[in-house]
PDB file of C-alpha atoms in Angstrom:
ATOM      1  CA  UNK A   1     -47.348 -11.485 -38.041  1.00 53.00           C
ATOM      2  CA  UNK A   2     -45.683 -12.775 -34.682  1.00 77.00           C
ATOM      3  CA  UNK A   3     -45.516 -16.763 -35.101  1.00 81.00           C
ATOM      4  CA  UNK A   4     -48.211 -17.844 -32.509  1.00 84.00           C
ATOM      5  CA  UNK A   5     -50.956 -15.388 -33.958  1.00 88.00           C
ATOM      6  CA  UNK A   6     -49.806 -17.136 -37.518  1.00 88.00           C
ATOM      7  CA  UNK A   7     -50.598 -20.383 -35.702  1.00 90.00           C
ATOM      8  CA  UNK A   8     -53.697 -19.025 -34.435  1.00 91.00           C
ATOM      9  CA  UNK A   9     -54.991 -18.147 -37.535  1.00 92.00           C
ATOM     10  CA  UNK A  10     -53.824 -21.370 -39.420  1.00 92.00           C
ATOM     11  CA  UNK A  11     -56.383 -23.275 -36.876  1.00 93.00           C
ATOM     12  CA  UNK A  12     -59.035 -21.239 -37.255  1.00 91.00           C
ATOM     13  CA  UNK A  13     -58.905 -21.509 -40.926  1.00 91.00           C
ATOM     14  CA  UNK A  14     -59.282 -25.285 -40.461  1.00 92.00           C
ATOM     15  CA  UNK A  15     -62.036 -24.764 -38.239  1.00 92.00           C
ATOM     16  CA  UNK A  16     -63.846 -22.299 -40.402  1.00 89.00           C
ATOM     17  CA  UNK A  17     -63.402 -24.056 -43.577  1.00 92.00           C
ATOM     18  CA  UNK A  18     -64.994 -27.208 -41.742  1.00 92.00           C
ATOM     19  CA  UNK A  19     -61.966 -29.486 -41.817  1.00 92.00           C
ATOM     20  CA  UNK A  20     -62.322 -29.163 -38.046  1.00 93.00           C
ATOM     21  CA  UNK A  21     -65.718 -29.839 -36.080  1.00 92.00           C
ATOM     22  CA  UNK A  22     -67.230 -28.837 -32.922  1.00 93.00           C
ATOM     23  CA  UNK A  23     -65.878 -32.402 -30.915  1.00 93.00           C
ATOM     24  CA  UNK A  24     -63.129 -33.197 -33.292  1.00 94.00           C
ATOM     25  CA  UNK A  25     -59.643 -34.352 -32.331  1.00 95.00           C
ATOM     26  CA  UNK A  26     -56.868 -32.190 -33.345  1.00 95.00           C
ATOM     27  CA  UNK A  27     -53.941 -34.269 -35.066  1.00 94.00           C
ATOM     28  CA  UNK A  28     -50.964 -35.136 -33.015  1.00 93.00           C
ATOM     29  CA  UNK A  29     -48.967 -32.564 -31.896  1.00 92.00           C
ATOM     30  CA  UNK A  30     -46.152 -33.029 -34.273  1.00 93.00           C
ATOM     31  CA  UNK A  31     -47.936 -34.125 -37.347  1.00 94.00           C
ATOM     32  CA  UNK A  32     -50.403 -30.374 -37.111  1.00 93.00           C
ATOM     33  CA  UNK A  33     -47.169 -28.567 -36.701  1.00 93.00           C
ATOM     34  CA  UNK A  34     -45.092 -30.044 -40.102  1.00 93.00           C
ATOM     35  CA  UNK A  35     -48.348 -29.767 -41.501  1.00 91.00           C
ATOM     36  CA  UNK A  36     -48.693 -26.599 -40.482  1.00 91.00           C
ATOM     37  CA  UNK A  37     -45.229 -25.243 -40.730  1.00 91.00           C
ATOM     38  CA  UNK A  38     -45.033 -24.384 -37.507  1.00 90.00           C
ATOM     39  CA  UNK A  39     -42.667 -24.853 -34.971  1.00 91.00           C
ATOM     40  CA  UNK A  40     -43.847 -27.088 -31.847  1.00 91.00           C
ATOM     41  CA  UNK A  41     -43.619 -24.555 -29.717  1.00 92.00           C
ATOM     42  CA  UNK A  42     -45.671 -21.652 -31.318  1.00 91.00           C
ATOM     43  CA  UNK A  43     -48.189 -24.955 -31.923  1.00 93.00           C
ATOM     44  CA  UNK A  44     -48.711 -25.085 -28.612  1.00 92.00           C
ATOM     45  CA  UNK A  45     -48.787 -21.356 -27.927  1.00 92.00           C
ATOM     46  CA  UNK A  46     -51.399 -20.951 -30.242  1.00 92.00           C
ATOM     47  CA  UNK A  47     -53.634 -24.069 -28.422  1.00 93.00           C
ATOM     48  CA  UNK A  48     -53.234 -22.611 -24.860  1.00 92.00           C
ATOM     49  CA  UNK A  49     -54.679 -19.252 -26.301  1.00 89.00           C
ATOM     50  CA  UNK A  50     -57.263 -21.316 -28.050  1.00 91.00           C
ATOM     51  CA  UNK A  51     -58.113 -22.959 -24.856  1.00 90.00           C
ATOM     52  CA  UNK A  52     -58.334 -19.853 -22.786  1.00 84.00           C
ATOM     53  CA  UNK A  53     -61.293 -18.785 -25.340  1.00 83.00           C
ATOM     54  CA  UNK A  54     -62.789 -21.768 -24.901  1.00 85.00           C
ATOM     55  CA  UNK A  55     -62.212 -22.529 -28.858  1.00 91.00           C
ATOM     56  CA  UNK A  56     -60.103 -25.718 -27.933  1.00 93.00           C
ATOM     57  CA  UNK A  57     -60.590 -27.866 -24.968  1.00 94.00           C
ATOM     58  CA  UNK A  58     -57.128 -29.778 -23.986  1.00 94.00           C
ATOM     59  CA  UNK A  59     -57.461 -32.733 -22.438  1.00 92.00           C
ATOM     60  CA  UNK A  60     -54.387 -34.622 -20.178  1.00 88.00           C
ATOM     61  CA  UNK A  61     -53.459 -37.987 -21.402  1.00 87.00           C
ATOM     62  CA  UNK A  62     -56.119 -37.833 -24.725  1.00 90.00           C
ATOM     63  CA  UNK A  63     -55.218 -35.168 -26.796  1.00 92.00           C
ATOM     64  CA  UNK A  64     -56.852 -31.705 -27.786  1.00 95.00           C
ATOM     65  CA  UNK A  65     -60.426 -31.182 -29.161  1.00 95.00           C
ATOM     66  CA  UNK A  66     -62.344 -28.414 -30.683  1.00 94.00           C
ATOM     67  CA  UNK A  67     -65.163 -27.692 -28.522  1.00 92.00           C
ATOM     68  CA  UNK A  68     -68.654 -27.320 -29.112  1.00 90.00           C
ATOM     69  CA  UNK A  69     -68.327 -23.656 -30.361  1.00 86.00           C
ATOM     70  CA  UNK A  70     -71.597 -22.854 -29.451  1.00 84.00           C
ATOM     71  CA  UNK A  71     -72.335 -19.214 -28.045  1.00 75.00           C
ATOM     72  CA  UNK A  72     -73.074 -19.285 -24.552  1.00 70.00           C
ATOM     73  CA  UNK A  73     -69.321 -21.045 -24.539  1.00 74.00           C
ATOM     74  CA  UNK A  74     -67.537 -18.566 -26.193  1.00 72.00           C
ATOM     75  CA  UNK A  75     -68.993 -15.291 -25.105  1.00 69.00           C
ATOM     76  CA  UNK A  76     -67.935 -16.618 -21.463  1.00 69.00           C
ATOM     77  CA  UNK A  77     -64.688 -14.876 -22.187  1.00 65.00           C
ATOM     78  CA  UNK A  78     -66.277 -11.724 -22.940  1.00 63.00           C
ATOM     79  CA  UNK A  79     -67.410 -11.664 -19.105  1.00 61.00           C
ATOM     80  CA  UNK A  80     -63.567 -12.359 -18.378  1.00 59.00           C
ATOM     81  CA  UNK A  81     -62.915  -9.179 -20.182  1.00 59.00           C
ATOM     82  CA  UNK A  82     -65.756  -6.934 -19.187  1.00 57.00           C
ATOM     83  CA  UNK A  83     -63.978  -7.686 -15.292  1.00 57.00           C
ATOM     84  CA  UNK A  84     -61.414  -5.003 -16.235  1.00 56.00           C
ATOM     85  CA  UNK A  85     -63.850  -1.990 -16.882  1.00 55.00           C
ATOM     86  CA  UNK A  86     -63.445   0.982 -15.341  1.00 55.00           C
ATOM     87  CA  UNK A  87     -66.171   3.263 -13.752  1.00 57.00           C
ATOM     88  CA  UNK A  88     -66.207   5.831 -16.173  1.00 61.00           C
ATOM     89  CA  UNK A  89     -67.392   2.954 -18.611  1.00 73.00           C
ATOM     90  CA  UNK A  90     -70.734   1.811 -16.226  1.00 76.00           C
ATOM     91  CA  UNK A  91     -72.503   4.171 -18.357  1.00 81.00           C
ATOM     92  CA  UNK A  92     -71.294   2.826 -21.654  1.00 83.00           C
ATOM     93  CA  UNK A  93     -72.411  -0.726 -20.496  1.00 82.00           C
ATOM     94  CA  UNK A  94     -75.795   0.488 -19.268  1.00 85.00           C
ATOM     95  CA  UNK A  95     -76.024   1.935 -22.754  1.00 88.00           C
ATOM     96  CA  UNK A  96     -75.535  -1.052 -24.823  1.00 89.00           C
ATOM     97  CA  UNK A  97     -78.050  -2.852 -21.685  1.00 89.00           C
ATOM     98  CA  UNK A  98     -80.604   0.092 -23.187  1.00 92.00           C
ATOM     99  CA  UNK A  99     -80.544  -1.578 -26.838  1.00 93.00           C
ATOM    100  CA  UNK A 100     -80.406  -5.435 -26.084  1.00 95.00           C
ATOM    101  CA  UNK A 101     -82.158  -5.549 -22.855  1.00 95.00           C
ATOM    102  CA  UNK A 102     -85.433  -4.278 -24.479  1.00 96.00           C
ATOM    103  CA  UNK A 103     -85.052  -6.545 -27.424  1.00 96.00           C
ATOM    104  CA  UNK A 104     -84.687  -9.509 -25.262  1.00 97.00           C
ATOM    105  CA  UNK A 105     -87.901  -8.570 -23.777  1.00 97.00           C
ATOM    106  CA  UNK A 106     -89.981  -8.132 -26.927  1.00 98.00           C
ATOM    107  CA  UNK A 107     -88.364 -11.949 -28.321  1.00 98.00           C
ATOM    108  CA  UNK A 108     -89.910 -13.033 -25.307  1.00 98.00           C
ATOM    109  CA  UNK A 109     -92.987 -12.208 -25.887  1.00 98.00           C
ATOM    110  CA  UNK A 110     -92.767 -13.813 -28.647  1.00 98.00           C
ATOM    111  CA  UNK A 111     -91.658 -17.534 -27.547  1.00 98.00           C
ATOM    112  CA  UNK A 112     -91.006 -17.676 -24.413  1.00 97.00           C
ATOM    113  CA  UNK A 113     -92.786 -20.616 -23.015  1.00 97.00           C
ATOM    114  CA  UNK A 114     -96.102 -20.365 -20.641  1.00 97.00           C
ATOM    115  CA  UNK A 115     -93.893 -22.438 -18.245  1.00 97.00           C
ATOM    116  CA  UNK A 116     -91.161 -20.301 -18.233  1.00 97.00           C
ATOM    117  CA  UNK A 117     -93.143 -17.555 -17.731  1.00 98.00           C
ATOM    118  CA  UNK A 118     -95.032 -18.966 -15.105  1.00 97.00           C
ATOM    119  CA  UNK A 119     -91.182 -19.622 -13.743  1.00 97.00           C
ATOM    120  CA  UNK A 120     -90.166 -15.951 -13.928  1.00 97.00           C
ATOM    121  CA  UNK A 121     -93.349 -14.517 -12.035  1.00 96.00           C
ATOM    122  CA  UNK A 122     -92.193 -17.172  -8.921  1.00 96.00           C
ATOM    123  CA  UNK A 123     -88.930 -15.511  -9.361  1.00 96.00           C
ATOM    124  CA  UNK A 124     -90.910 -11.852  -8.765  1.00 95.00           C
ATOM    125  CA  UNK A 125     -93.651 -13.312  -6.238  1.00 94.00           C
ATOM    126  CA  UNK A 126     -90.638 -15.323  -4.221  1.00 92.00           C
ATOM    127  CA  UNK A 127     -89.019 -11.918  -3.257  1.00 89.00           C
ATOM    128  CA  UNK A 128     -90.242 -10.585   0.239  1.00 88.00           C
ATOM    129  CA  UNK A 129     -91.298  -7.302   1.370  1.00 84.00           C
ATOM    130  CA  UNK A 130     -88.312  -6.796   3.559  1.00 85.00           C
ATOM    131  CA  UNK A 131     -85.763  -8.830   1.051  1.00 83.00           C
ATOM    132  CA  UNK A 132     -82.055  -7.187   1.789  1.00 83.00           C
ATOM    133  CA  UNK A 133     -80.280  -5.369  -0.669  1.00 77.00           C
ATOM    134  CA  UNK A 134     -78.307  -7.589  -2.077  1.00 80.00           C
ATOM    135  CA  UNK A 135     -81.447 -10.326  -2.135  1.00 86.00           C
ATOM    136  CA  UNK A 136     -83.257  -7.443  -4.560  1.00 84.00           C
ATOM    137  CA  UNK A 137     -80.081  -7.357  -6.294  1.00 83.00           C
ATOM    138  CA  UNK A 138     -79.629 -11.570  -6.672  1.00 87.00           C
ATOM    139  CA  UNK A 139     -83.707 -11.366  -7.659  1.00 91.00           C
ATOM    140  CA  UNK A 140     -83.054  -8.421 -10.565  1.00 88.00           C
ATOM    141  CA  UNK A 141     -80.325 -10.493 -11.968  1.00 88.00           C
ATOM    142  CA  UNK A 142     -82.035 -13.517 -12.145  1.00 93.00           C
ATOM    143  CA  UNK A 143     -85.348 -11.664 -13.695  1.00 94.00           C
ATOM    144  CA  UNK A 144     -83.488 -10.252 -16.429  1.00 93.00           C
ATOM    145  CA  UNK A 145     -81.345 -13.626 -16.804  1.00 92.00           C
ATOM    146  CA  UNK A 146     -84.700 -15.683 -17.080  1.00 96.00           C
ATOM    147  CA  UNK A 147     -85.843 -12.849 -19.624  1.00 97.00           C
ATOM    148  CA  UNK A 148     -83.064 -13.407 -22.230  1.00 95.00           C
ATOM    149  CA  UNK A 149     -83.088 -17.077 -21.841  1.00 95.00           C
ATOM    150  CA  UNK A 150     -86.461 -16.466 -22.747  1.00 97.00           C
ATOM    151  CA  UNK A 151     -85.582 -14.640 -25.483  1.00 96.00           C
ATOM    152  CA  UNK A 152     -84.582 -17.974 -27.334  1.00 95.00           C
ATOM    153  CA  UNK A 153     -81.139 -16.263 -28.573  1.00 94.00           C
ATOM    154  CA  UNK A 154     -78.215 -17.549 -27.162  1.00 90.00           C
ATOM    155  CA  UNK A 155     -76.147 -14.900 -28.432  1.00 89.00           C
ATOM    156  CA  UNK A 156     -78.119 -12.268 -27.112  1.00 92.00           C
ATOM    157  CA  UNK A 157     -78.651 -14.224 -23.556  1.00 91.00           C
ATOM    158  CA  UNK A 158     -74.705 -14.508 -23.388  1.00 86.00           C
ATOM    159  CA  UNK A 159     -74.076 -10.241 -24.211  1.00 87.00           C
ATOM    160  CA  UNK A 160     -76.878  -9.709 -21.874  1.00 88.00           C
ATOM    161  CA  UNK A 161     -75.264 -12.101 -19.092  1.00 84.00           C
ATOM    162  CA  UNK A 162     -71.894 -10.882 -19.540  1.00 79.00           C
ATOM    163  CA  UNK A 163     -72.548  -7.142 -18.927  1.00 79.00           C
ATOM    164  CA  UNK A 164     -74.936  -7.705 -16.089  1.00 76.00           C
ATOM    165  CA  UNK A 165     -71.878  -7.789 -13.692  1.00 69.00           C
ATOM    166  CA  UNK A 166     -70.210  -4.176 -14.350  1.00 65.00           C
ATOM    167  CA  UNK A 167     -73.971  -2.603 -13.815  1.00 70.00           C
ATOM    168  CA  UNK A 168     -74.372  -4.538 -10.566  1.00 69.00           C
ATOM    169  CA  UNK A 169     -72.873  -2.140  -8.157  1.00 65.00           C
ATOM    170  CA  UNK A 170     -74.575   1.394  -9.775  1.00 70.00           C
ATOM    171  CA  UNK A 171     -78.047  -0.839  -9.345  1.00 70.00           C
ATOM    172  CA  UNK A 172     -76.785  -1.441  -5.369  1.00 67.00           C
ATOM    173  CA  UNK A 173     -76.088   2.205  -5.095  1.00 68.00           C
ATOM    174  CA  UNK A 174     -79.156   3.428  -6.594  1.00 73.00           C
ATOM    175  CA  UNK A 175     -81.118   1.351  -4.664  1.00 71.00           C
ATOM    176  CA  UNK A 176     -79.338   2.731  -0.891  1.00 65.00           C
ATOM    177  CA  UNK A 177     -79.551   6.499  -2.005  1.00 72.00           C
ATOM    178  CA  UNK A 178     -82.613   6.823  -4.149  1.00 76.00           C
ATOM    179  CA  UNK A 179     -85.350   7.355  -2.587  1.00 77.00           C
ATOM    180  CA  UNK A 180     -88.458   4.443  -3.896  1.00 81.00           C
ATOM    181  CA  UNK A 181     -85.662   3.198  -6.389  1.00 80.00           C
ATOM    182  CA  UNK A 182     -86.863  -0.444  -4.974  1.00 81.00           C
ATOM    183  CA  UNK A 183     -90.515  -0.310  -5.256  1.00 87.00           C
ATOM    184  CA  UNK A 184     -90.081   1.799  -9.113  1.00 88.00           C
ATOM    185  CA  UNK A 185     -87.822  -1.209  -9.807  1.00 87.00           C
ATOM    186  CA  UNK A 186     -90.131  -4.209  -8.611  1.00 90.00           C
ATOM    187  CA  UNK A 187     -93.148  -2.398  -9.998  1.00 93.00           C
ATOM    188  CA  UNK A 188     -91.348  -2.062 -13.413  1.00 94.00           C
ATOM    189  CA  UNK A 189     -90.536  -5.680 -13.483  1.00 95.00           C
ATOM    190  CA  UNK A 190     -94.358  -7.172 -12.629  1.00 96.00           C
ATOM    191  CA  UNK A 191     -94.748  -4.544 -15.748  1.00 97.00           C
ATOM    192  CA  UNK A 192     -92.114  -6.206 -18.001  1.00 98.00           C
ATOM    193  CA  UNK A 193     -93.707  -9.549 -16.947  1.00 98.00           C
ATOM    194  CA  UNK A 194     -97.248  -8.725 -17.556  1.00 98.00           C
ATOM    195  CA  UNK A 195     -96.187  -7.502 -21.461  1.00 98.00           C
ATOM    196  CA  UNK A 196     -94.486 -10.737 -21.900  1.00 98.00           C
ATOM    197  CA  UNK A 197     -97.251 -12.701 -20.612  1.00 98.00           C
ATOM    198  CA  UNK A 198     -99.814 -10.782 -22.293  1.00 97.00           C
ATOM    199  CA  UNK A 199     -97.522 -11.671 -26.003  1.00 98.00           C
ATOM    200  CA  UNK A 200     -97.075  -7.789 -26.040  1.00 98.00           C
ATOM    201  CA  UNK A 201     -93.708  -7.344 -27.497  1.00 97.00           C
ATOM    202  CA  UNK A 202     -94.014  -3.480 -28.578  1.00 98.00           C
ATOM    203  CA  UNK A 203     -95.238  -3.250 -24.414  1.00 98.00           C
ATOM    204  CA  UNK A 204     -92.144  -5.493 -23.016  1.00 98.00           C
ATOM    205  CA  UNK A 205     -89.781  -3.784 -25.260  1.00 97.00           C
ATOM    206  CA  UNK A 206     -91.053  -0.071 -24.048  1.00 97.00           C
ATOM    207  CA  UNK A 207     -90.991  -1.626 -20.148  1.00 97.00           C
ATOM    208  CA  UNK A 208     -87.830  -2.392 -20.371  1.00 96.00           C
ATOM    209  CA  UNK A 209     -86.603   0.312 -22.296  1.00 96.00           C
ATOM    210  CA  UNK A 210     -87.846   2.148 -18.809  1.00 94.00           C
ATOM    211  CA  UNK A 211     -86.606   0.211 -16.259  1.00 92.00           C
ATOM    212  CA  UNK A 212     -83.090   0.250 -18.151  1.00 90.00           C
ATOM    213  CA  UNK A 213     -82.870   3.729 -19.011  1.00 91.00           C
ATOM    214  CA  UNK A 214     -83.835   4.507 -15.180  1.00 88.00           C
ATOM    215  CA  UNK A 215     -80.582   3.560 -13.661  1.00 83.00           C
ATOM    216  CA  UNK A 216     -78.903   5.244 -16.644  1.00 85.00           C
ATOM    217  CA  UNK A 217     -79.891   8.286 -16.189  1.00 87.00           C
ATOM    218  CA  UNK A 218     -79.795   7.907 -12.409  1.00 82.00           C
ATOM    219  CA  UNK A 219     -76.049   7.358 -13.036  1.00 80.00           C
ATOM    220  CA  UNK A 220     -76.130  10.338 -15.360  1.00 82.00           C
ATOM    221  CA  UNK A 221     -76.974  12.311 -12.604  1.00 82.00           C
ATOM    222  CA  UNK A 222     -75.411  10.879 -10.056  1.00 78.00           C
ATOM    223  CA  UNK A 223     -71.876  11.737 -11.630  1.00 71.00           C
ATOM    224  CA  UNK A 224     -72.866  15.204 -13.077  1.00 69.00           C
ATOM    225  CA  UNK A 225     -73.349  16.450  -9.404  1.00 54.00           C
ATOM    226  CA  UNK A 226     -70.866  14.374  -7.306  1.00 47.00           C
ATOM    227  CA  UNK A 227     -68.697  12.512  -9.062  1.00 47.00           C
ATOM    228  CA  UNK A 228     -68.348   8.587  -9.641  1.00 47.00           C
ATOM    229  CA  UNK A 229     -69.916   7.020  -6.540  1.00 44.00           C
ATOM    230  CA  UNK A 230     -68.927   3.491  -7.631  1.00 46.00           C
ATOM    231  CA  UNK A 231     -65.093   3.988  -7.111  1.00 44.00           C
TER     232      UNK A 231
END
């Protein structure tokens, strides 16, 4: 394999095996690569590509740590990545939103504090009758952001944050062309809200599973008769 994805992987085995921690200091620069067998400069390859996936953290003037490695850290990059979709792909997003967005729902039925969901109906009741567009939008993100929190997964919280973005704009659209899109969509979510505070997971999940598959097929639609109209 090409000499910096060797490198890679020669880290990563010392952080999976545990002779690297979440906080720990890597050796010295030259002492990791003779240890290593690695040449200094594929070391340090290997550590900027690290770094960019928030694995290692490189610090000026103190040296190069592992970070904490916890989930919500390193599925940021998958939001990096998710930037470069294309619009024939909104609908493959929205899918995967159809299976984890319900689950999210019925985990926080589950454990989701009372305060938190006392939280997420301000979040509902805050929104005006004559909010803008994009205020609906900012108020649908945040719902569904407080929801997976909620959830008490922060895997499934990061997924579900990081392909919230790519859906953003067929939500906008949906919401200028289809007719009651915005009142379907805020009644939905006082639903979603009322399973979870209820401790109705089979409800939330099947509320969600509704208010997710609505854009979808919305979309579906949408691009059967006139093309993509997110271009």
């Amino acid at each position: 394999m090409p000499v910096t994805d060797e490198a890679i992987e020669k880290i990563k085995a010392m952080i999976v095996s545990g002779e690297l921690r979440p906080g720990s200091r890597l050796p010295r620069e030259a002492d990791l690569a003779e240890r290593l067998g690695l040449s200094r400069s594929s070391l340090r390859e290997a550590v900027k590509a690290l770094s960019l996936i928030r694995v290692l953290d490189v610090r000026q003037g103190d040296g190069t740590y592992v970070t904490s490695l916890e989930p919500n850290l390193l599925l940021d990059a998958l939001g990096f990545v998710v930037d470069f979709h294309q619009d024939d792909t909104v609908l493959e997003f929205l899918e995967v939103r159809r299976i984890l967005e319900p689950a999210a729902a019925a985990m926080a039925a589950r454990v989701m504090s009372d305060e938190d969901i006392t939280a997420l109906r301000e979040v509902l009741d805050g929104l005006s009758d004559d909010a803008t567009l994009q205020e609906l939008i900012d108020n649908d993100l945040e719902f569904h952001r407080r929801i997976a929190a909620g959830s008490g997964n922060t895997v499934l919280c990061s997924l579900i944050d990081g392909l919230s973005g790519p859906t953003a704009r067929a939500r906008i659209w949906r919401g200028l062309t289809e007719e009651g899109a915005v009142e379907r969509t805020r009644q939905q979510h006082h639903a979603i809200l009322d399973a979870i505070a209820r401790r109705a997971p089979d409800l939330a999940h099947s509320w969600a599973t509704v208010h997710v598959a609505g854009v979808e097929q919305w979309l579906r639609d949408t691009l059967g008769t006139a093309g993509s109209p997110l271009g």
